[in-house]
Amino acid sequence: MKKSTFVAMLLGTIGGILFALGMCMALIPEWNAFRPGVIMGVIGAAMLLVMVLVWRRMENKEPIKPSGKTIGAILLGIVGALLLGVGMCLTMVWSHMIAGIIIGIAGIVVLLSLIPFTKGLK
């Protein structure tokens, strides 16, 4: 295993755990930890961003240049993840099974559309 892959795996795992735990802290009312959860989630997201930058530097890749396509892909990913999360919450937390399934499937379709959007069709 290359050093860059190991570092990316380590930073990605730590960042993902911090982000997920922060979201749980913020969204589970029984924990009464909304503010610390948001802080921990932001720290996890920042660590994931740092992981991408460190990995690209270690692989000697050029920095990501923000273009319309890059910003569109980021926004499409955010919308898809939010739709999937809202669908899961509707189904599991608020007991709106049909609406949750429909919105969750819409989120999955949006996330799957990222592949042809970024790679193109041949």
GROMACS .gro file of C-alpha atoms in nm:
model
  122
    1MET     CA    1   0.000   0.000   0.000
    2LYS     CA    2   0.132   0.339  -0.093
    3LYS     CA    3   0.189   0.595   0.179
    4SER     CA    4  -0.056   0.840   0.019
    5THR     CA    5  -0.331   0.577   0.012
    6PHE     CA    6  -0.271   0.489   0.378
    7VAL     CA    7  -0.277   0.855   0.486
    8ALA     CA    8  -0.595   0.917   0.286
    9MET     CA    9  -0.757   0.608   0.438
   10LEU     CA   10  -0.661   0.713   0.791
   11LEU     CA   11  -0.771   1.077   0.755
   12GLY     CA   12  -1.089   0.973   0.572
   13THR     CA   13  -1.183   0.726   0.844
   14ILE     CA   14  -1.124   0.975   1.126
   15GLY     CA   15  -1.303   1.255   0.941
   16GLY     CA   16  -1.597   1.030   0.853
   17ILE     CA   17  -1.635   0.909   1.211
   18LEU     CA   18  -1.622   1.263   1.349
   19PHE     CA   19  -1.873   1.383   1.090
   20ALA     CA   20  -2.113   1.093   1.152
   21LEU     CA   21  -2.090   1.122   1.530
   22GLY     CA   22  -2.145   1.497   1.507
   23MET     CA   23  -2.456   1.446   1.296
   24CYS     CA   24  -2.589   1.190   1.544
   25MET     CA   25  -2.521   1.428   1.833
   26ALA     CA   26  -2.700   1.709   1.653
   27LEU     CA   27  -2.999   1.511   1.529
   28ILE     CA   28  -3.084   1.278   1.817
   29PRO     CA   29  -3.284   1.490   2.062
   30GLU     CA   30  -3.234   1.250   2.354
   31TRP     CA   31  -2.861   1.329   2.355
   32ASN     CA   32  -2.918   1.705   2.413
   33ALA     CA   33  -2.595   1.783   2.226
   34PHE     CA   34  -2.699   1.988   1.924
   35ARG     CA   35  -2.430   2.258   1.946
   36PRO     CA   36  -2.139   2.020   2.023
   37GLY     CA   37  -2.269   1.793   1.747
   38VAL     CA   38  -2.262   2.071   1.491
   39ILE     CA   39  -1.909   2.164   1.600
   40MET     CA   40  -1.791   1.803   1.575
   41GLY     CA   41  -1.961   1.761   1.236
   42VAL     CA   42  -1.787   2.071   1.102
   43ILE     CA   43  -1.452   1.944   1.233
   44GLY     CA   44  -1.514   1.609   1.060
   45ALA     CA   45  -1.609   1.779   0.731
   46ALA     CA   46  -1.298   1.999   0.753
   47MET     CA   47  -1.082   1.692   0.813
   48LEU     CA   48  -1.232   1.526   0.504
   49LEU     CA   49  -1.152   1.835   0.300
   50VAL     CA   50  -0.794   1.835   0.434
   51MET     CA   51  -0.771   1.466   0.345
   52VAL     CA   52  -0.849   1.542  -0.019
   53LEU     CA   53  -0.591   1.821  -0.029
   54VAL     CA   54  -0.320   1.610   0.141
   55TRP     CA   55  -0.387   1.310  -0.084
   56ARG     CA   56  -0.369   1.521  -0.402
   57ARG     CA   57  -0.042   1.678  -0.282
   58MET     CA   58   0.110   1.337  -0.200
   59GLU     CA   59   0.007   1.201  -0.542
   60ASN     CA   60   0.160   1.508  -0.715
   61LYS     CA   61  -0.172   1.596  -0.876
   62GLU     CA   62  -0.255   1.949  -0.971
   63PRO     CA   63  -0.504   2.137  -0.752
   64ILE     CA   64  -0.871   2.120  -0.839
   65LYS     CA   65  -0.965   2.420  -1.048
   66PRO     CA   66  -1.318   2.538  -0.974
   67SER     CA   67  -1.521   2.536  -1.295
   68GLY     CA   68  -1.890   2.536  -1.365
   69LYS     CA   69  -1.888   2.157  -1.400
   70THR     CA   70  -1.704   2.109  -1.069
   71ILE     CA   71  -1.943   2.337  -0.882
   72GLY     CA   72  -2.240   2.168  -1.049
   73ALA     CA   73  -2.114   1.824  -0.948
   74ILE     CA   74  -2.066   1.939  -0.589
   75LEU     CA   75  -2.415   2.088  -0.576
   76LEU     CA   76  -2.565   1.776  -0.735
   77GLY     CA   77  -2.391   1.559  -0.473
   78ILE     CA   78  -2.516   1.778  -0.190
   79VAL     CA   79  -2.875   1.772  -0.319
   80GLY     CA   80  -2.864   1.394  -0.366
   81ALA     CA   81  -2.725   1.332  -0.018
   82LEU     CA   82  -2.983   1.563   0.138
   83LEU     CA   83  -3.269   1.394  -0.048
   84LEU     CA   84  -3.147   1.051   0.059
   85GLY     CA   85  -3.112   1.167   0.420
   86VAL     CA   86  -3.455   1.331   0.425
   87GLY     CA   87  -3.605   1.013   0.284
   88MET     CA   88  -3.437   0.807   0.555
   89CYS     CA   89  -3.558   1.046   0.826
   90LEU     CA   90  -3.914   1.041   0.692
   91THR     CA   91  -3.913   0.663   0.694
   92MET     CA   92  -3.732   0.587   1.020
   93VAL     CA   93  -3.799   0.887   1.244
   94TRP     CA   94  -4.129   1.039   1.139
   95SER     CA   95  -4.306   0.720   1.019
   96HIS     CA   96  -4.397   0.851   0.674
   97MET     CA   97  -4.304   0.532   0.493
   98ILE     CA   98  -4.429   0.600   0.138
   99ALA     CA   99  -4.304   0.960   0.117
  100GLY     CA  100  -3.970   0.857   0.269
  101ILE     CA  101  -3.919   0.577   0.021
  102ILE     CA  102  -4.006   0.798  -0.276
  103ILE     CA  103  -3.777   1.082  -0.164
  104GLY     CA  104  -3.498   0.837  -0.074
  105ILE     CA  105  -3.515   0.675  -0.418
  106ALA     CA  106  -3.506   1.021  -0.576
  107GLY     CA  107  -3.189   1.092  -0.376
  108ILE     CA  108  -3.031   0.766  -0.492
  109VAL     CA  109  -3.116   0.849  -0.855
  110VAL     CA  110  -2.962   1.197  -0.818
  111LEU     CA  111  -2.646   1.047  -0.666
  112LEU     CA  112  -2.626   0.787  -0.943
  113SER     CA  113  -2.655   1.064  -1.202
  114LEU     CA  114  -2.323   1.198  -1.075
  115ILE     CA  115  -2.139   0.916  -1.255
  116PRO     CA  116  -2.243   1.009  -1.610
  117PHE     CA  117  -2.228   1.379  -1.518
  118THR     CA  118  -1.862   1.362  -1.415
  119LYS     CA  119  -1.733   1.081  -1.640
  120GLY     CA  120  -1.962   1.127  -1.939
  121LEU     CA  121  -2.130   0.864  -2.153
  122LYS     CA  122  -1.938   0.679  -2.425
   0.00000   0.00000   0.00000
